[in-house]
Amino acid sequence: MTTTEIKTNDRRTAPATTVRSNTTTPRLDFAKTAPKVFRAVIGLDAAARAGLDPTLVELVQIRASHLNRCAYCLHMHTTDARKAGEIEDRLHMVAVWQEADHFFTEREQAALALTDVVTRIGDAGVPDEVYDRAAAHFDEEELAHLLALILTINTWNRIALSTAKRAGTDER
């Protein structure tokens, strides 16, 4: 393999791991190689978004992409958010939303908190207080859609990271 590799050591994941650098080419074209699976994820994504505020959708997708370190999805969703009229200040604050909570509504904060714990579900599960906070701001159908959205962006992040998608190369 002629790839440049770098070592990382994230305190949350403990052992050092080898990560492919940004100079690599994609490993495979997931959409062409597994078209039925790709279309199924697109269908889940579309169904998850239904009934949710588009701004909230982008904030959730940006936050999960931050947590998963998915530059491809982060670039895509910050671009989409800007096109939808999101302001730069809020886009910059998503990564530190807990310290910059005044940039976000209570509803958005509840969604971001749920995004954090569901994305990092292996750390401590989904604490009752986080779930209850989200349930106070979303009716059951909305909450189900929000959970599906979080699951979907985590799936997209994993596809993009596993196939070495490069930020700025989406063809939408």
PDB file of C-alpha atoms in Angstrom:
ATOM      1  CA  MET A   1       0.000   0.000   0.000  1.00  0.00           C
ATOM      2  CA  THR A   2       1.309   3.414  -0.953  1.00  0.00           C
ATOM      3  CA  THR A   3      -0.779   5.360   1.499  1.00  0.00           C
ATOM      4  CA  THR A   4       0.553   7.876   3.934  1.00  0.00           C
ATOM      5  CA  GLU A   5      -0.487   6.823   7.434  1.00  0.00           C
ATOM      6  CA  ILE A   6      -0.558   8.690  10.702  1.00  0.00           C
ATOM      7  CA  LYS A   7      -0.766   7.477  14.283  1.00  0.00           C
ATOM      8  CA  THR A   8      -3.441   8.811  16.607  1.00  0.00           C
ATOM      9  CA  ASN A   9      -4.036   8.224  20.255  1.00  0.00           C
ATOM     10  CA  ASP A  10      -7.461   9.338  21.390  1.00  0.00           C
ATOM     11  CA  ARG A  11      -7.833   9.171  25.170  1.00  0.00           C
ATOM     12  CA  ARG A  12     -11.411   7.915  24.836  1.00  0.00           C
ATOM     13  CA  THR A  13     -10.443   4.939  22.662  1.00  0.00           C
ATOM     14  CA  ALA A  14      -7.131   4.203  24.440  1.00  0.00           C
ATOM     15  CA  PRO A  15      -4.746   2.283  22.142  1.00  0.00           C
ATOM     16  CA  ALA A  16      -3.046   4.073  19.274  1.00  0.00           C
ATOM     17  CA  THR A  17      -4.555   3.268  15.899  1.00  0.00           C
ATOM     18  CA  THR A  18      -3.423   3.759  12.347  1.00  0.00           C
ATOM     19  CA  VAL A  19      -5.628   6.090  10.350  1.00  0.00           C
ATOM     20  CA  ARG A  20      -5.440   6.719   6.634  1.00  0.00           C
ATOM     21  CA  SER A  21      -4.414  10.263   5.743  1.00  0.00           C
ATOM     22  CA  ASN A  22      -6.420  12.679   3.634  1.00  0.00           C
ATOM     23  CA  THR A  23      -4.153  12.027   0.640  1.00  0.00           C
ATOM     24  CA  THR A  24      -5.621   8.587  -0.039  1.00  0.00           C
ATOM     25  CA  THR A  25      -8.109   7.634  -2.702  1.00  0.00           C
ATOM     26  CA  PRO A  26     -11.463   6.100  -1.785  1.00  0.00           C
ATOM     27  CA  ARG A  27     -11.338   2.370  -1.155  1.00  0.00           C
ATOM     28  CA  LEU A  28     -14.515   1.575  -3.070  1.00  0.00           C
ATOM     29  CA  ASP A  29     -17.595   3.263  -4.418  1.00  0.00           C
ATOM     30  CA  PHE A  30     -20.205   2.015  -1.943  1.00  0.00           C
ATOM     31  CA  ALA A  31     -23.141   3.292  -4.018  1.00  0.00           C
ATOM     32  CA  LYS A  32     -22.014   1.360  -7.102  1.00  0.00           C
ATOM     33  CA  THR A  33     -20.752  -1.717  -5.268  1.00  0.00           C
ATOM     34  CA  ALA A  34     -23.802  -2.196  -2.997  1.00  0.00           C
ATOM     35  CA  PRO A  35     -26.587  -0.238  -4.723  1.00  0.00           C
ATOM     36  CA  LYS A  36     -29.476  -1.924  -2.884  1.00  0.00           C
ATOM     37  CA  VAL A  37     -27.884  -1.225   0.490  1.00  0.00           C
ATOM     38  CA  PHE A  38     -27.067   2.344  -0.548  1.00  0.00           C
ATOM     39  CA  ARG A  39     -30.668   2.957  -1.681  1.00  0.00           C
ATOM     40  CA  ALA A  40     -31.954   1.450   1.589  1.00  0.00           C
ATOM     41  CA  VAL A  41     -29.837   3.877   3.629  1.00  0.00           C
ATOM     42  CA  ILE A  42     -31.056   6.755   1.440  1.00  0.00           C
ATOM     43  CA  GLY A  43     -34.636   5.613   2.101  1.00  0.00           C
ATOM     44  CA  LEU A  44     -34.004   5.472   5.854  1.00  0.00           C
ATOM     45  CA  ASP A  45     -32.421   8.923   5.706  1.00  0.00           C
ATOM     46  CA  ALA A  46     -35.416  10.391   3.851  1.00  0.00           C
ATOM     47  CA  ALA A  47     -37.917   8.740   6.201  1.00  0.00           C
ATOM     48  CA  ALA A  48     -35.993   9.910   9.282  1.00  0.00           C
ATOM     49  CA  ARG A  49     -35.996  13.546   8.120  1.00  0.00           C
ATOM     50  CA  ALA A  50     -39.760  13.616   7.485  1.00  0.00           C
ATOM     51  CA  GLY A  51     -41.454  16.007   9.862  1.00  0.00           C
ATOM     52  CA  LEU A  52     -38.238  17.372  11.392  1.00  0.00           C
ATOM     53  CA  ASP A  53     -37.096  20.961  11.012  1.00  0.00           C
ATOM     54  CA  PRO A  54     -34.398  21.039   8.289  1.00  0.00           C
ATOM     55  CA  THR A  55     -32.169  23.256  10.459  1.00  0.00           C
ATOM     56  CA  LEU A  56     -32.347  20.748  13.300  1.00  0.00           C
ATOM     57  CA  VAL A  57     -31.563  17.929  10.858  1.00  0.00           C
ATOM     58  CA  GLU A  58     -28.350  19.638   9.756  1.00  0.00           C
ATOM     59  CA  LEU A  59     -27.286  20.468  13.322  1.00  0.00           C
ATOM     60  CA  VAL A  60     -27.686  16.824  14.353  1.00  0.00           C
ATOM     61  CA  GLN A  61     -25.788  15.609  11.295  1.00  0.00           C
ATOM     62  CA  ILE A  62     -22.996  18.107  11.887  1.00  0.00           C
ATOM     63  CA  ARG A  63     -22.676  17.137  15.552  1.00  0.00           C
ATOM     64  CA  ALA A  64     -22.526  13.386  14.893  1.00  0.00           C
ATOM     65  CA  SER A  65     -20.005  13.988  12.110  1.00  0.00           C
ATOM     66  CA  HIS A  66     -17.837  15.984  14.549  1.00  0.00           C
ATOM     67  CA  LEU A  67     -17.971  13.190  17.096  1.00  0.00           C
ATOM     68  CA  ASN A  68     -17.178  10.540  14.504  1.00  0.00           C
ATOM     69  CA  ARG A  69     -14.455  12.682  12.907  1.00  0.00           C
ATOM     70  CA  CYS A  70     -16.054  12.322   9.499  1.00  0.00           C
ATOM     71  CA  ALA A  71     -14.699  15.200   7.446  1.00  0.00           C
ATOM     72  CA  TYR A  72     -16.626  14.111   4.351  1.00  0.00           C
ATOM     73  CA  CYS A  73     -20.034  14.308   6.071  1.00  0.00           C
ATOM     74  CA  LEU A  74     -19.062  17.360   8.101  1.00  0.00           C
ATOM     75  CA  HIS A  75     -18.185  19.266   4.926  1.00  0.00           C
ATOM     76  CA  MET A  76     -21.374  18.103   3.211  1.00  0.00           C
ATOM     77  CA  HIS A  77     -23.702  19.046   6.051  1.00  0.00           C
ATOM     78  CA  THR A  78     -22.125  22.395   6.890  1.00  0.00           C
ATOM     79  CA  THR A  79     -22.398  23.243   3.184  1.00  0.00           C
ATOM     80  CA  ASP A  80     -26.059  22.158   3.157  1.00  0.00           C
ATOM     81  CA  ALA A  81     -26.738  24.144   6.336  1.00  0.00           C
ATOM     82  CA  ARG A  82     -25.221  27.279   4.812  1.00  0.00           C
ATOM     83  CA  LYS A  83     -27.331  26.827   1.672  1.00  0.00           C
ATOM     84  CA  ALA A  84     -30.394  26.563   3.918  1.00  0.00           C
ATOM     85  CA  GLY A  85     -29.487  29.884   5.573  1.00  0.00           C
ATOM     86  CA  GLU A  86     -27.717  28.721   8.732  1.00  0.00           C
ATOM     87  CA  ILE A  87     -25.380  31.360  10.163  1.00  0.00           C
ATOM     88  CA  GLU A  88     -21.652  30.810  10.583  1.00  0.00           C
ATOM     89  CA  ASP A  89     -21.648  31.502  14.325  1.00  0.00           C
ATOM     90  CA  ARG A  90     -23.968  28.572  14.998  1.00  0.00           C
ATOM     91  CA  LEU A  91     -22.058  26.271  12.649  1.00  0.00           C
ATOM     92  CA  HIS A  92     -18.846  27.016  14.513  1.00  0.00           C
ATOM     93  CA  MET A  93     -20.482  26.459  17.885  1.00  0.00           C
ATOM     94  CA  VAL A  94     -21.974  23.010  17.172  1.00  0.00           C
ATOM     95  CA  ALA A  95     -18.716  21.318  18.216  1.00  0.00           C
ATOM     96  CA  VAL A  96     -18.875  23.049  21.599  1.00  0.00           C
ATOM     97  CA  TRP A  97     -22.629  23.384  21.918  1.00  0.00           C
ATOM     98  CA  GLN A  98     -22.679  22.666  25.682  1.00  0.00           C
ATOM     99  CA  GLU A  99     -20.384  25.622  26.368  1.00  0.00           C
ATOM    100  CA  ALA A 100     -22.186  27.785  23.811  1.00  0.00           C
ATOM    101  CA  ASP A 101     -25.741  26.758  24.618  1.00  0.00           C
ATOM    102  CA  HIS A 102     -27.051  30.297  24.170  1.00  0.00           C
ATOM    103  CA  PHE A 103     -26.598  29.852  20.396  1.00  0.00           C
ATOM    104  CA  PHE A 104     -29.182  27.046  20.377  1.00  0.00           C
ATOM    105  CA  THR A 105     -32.798  26.683  21.426  1.00  0.00           C
ATOM    106  CA  GLU A 106     -33.757  24.323  24.258  1.00  0.00           C
ATOM    107  CA  ARG A 107     -35.164  21.950  21.640  1.00  0.00           C
ATOM    108  CA  GLU A 108     -31.921  22.012  19.639  1.00  0.00           C
ATOM    109  CA  GLN A 109     -29.890  21.467  22.809  1.00  0.00           C
ATOM    110  CA  ALA A 110     -32.019  18.433  23.693  1.00  0.00           C
ATOM    111  CA  ALA A 111     -31.480  17.032  20.195  1.00  0.00           C
ATOM    112  CA  LEU A 112     -27.737  17.666  20.354  1.00  0.00           C
ATOM    113  CA  ALA A 113     -27.508  16.007  23.775  1.00  0.00           C
ATOM    114  CA  LEU A 114     -29.339  12.962  22.428  1.00  0.00           C
ATOM    115  CA  THR A 115     -27.050  12.958  19.392  1.00  0.00           C
ATOM    116  CA  ASP A 116     -24.025  12.918  21.697  1.00  0.00           C
ATOM    117  CA  VAL A 117     -25.130   9.927  23.756  1.00  0.00           C
ATOM    118  CA  VAL A 118     -26.545   7.872  20.899  1.00  0.00           C
ATOM    119  CA  THR A 119     -23.412   8.463  18.821  1.00  0.00           C
ATOM    120  CA  ARG A 120     -21.260   7.428  21.800  1.00  0.00           C
ATOM    121  CA  ILE A 121     -23.704   4.774  22.997  1.00  0.00           C
ATOM    122  CA  GLY A 122     -20.931   2.386  23.983  1.00  0.00           C
ATOM    123  CA  ASP A 123     -19.651   4.814  26.603  1.00  0.00           C
ATOM    124  CA  ALA A 124     -22.672   4.870  28.919  1.00  0.00           C
ATOM    125  CA  GLY A 125     -25.787   3.983  26.953  1.00  0.00           C
ATOM    126  CA  VAL A 126     -28.539   6.580  26.802  1.00  0.00           C
ATOM    127  CA  PRO A 127     -29.021   8.091  30.273  1.00  0.00           C
ATOM    128  CA  ASP A 128     -32.635   8.614  31.348  1.00  0.00           C
ATOM    129  CA  GLU A 129     -32.078  12.330  31.914  1.00  0.00           C
ATOM    130  CA  VAL A 130     -30.900  12.847  28.319  1.00  0.00           C
ATOM    131  CA  TYR A 131     -33.758  10.810  26.880  1.00  0.00           C
ATOM    132  CA  ASP A 132     -36.298  12.533  29.138  1.00  0.00           C
ATOM    133  CA  ARG A 133     -34.962  15.954  28.112  1.00  0.00           C
ATOM    134  CA  ALA A 134     -35.469  15.086  24.451  1.00  0.00           C
ATOM    135  CA  ALA A 135     -38.900  13.596  25.163  1.00  0.00           C
ATOM    136  CA  ALA A 136     -39.909  16.899  26.793  1.00  0.00           C
ATOM    137  CA  HIS A 137     -39.227  18.757  23.537  1.00  0.00           C
ATOM    138  CA  PHE A 138     -40.343  16.223  20.922  1.00  0.00           C
ATOM    139  CA  ASP A 139     -43.559  14.242  20.679  1.00  0.00           C
ATOM    140  CA  GLU A 140     -43.183  10.466  20.277  1.00  0.00           C
ATOM    141  CA  GLU A 141     -43.245  10.510  16.473  1.00  0.00           C
ATOM    142  CA  GLU A 142     -40.711  13.329  16.296  1.00  0.00           C
ATOM    143  CA  LEU A 143     -38.515  11.574  18.843  1.00  0.00           C
ATOM    144  CA  ALA A 144     -38.609   8.372  16.799  1.00  0.00           C
ATOM    145  CA  HIS A 145     -37.630  10.358  13.710  1.00  0.00           C
ATOM    146  CA  LEU A 146     -34.856  12.114  15.618  1.00  0.00           C
ATOM    147  CA  LEU A 147     -33.471   8.771  16.777  1.00  0.00           C
ATOM    148  CA  ALA A 148     -33.671   7.431  13.227  1.00  0.00           C
ATOM    149  CA  LEU A 149     -31.852  10.546  11.984  1.00  0.00           C
ATOM    150  CA  ILE A 150     -29.066  10.039  14.530  1.00  0.00           C
ATOM    151  CA  LEU A 151     -28.782   6.367  13.561  1.00  0.00           C
ATOM    152  CA  THR A 152     -28.707   7.287   9.881  1.00  0.00           C
ATOM    153  CA  ILE A 153     -25.978   9.920  10.129  1.00  0.00           C
ATOM    154  CA  ASN A 154     -23.900   7.514  12.181  1.00  0.00           C
ATOM    155  CA  THR A 155     -24.356   4.958   9.395  1.00  0.00           C
ATOM    156  CA  TRP A 156     -23.350   7.513   6.748  1.00  0.00           C
ATOM    157  CA  ASN A 157     -20.311   8.505   8.829  1.00  0.00           C
ATOM    158  CA  ARG A 158     -19.228   4.882   9.087  1.00  0.00           C
ATOM    159  CA  ILE A 159     -19.696   4.318   5.359  1.00  0.00           C
ATOM    160  CA  ALA A 160     -17.697   7.442   4.499  1.00  0.00           C
ATOM    161  CA  LEU A 161     -14.914   6.658   6.970  1.00  0.00           C
ATOM    162  CA  SER A 162     -14.711   2.968   6.051  1.00  0.00           C
ATOM    163  CA  THR A 163     -14.514   3.714   2.337  1.00  0.00           C
ATOM    164  CA  ALA A 164     -12.111   6.674   2.792  1.00  0.00           C
ATOM    165  CA  LYS A 165     -14.381   9.316   1.249  1.00  0.00           C
ATOM    166  CA  ARG A 166     -12.627  12.680   0.964  1.00  0.00           C
ATOM    167  CA  ALA A 167     -14.175  15.926   2.173  1.00  0.00           C
ATOM    168  CA  GLY A 168     -15.310  18.194  -0.636  1.00  0.00           C
ATOM    169  CA  THR A 169     -15.795  15.419  -3.184  1.00  0.00           C
ATOM    170  CA  ASP A 170     -19.533  14.801  -2.860  1.00  0.00           C
ATOM    171  CA  GLU A 171     -21.313  15.072  -6.177  1.00  0.00           C
ATOM    172  CA  ARG A 172     -24.628  16.464  -5.023  1.00  0.00           C
TER     173      ARG A 172
END
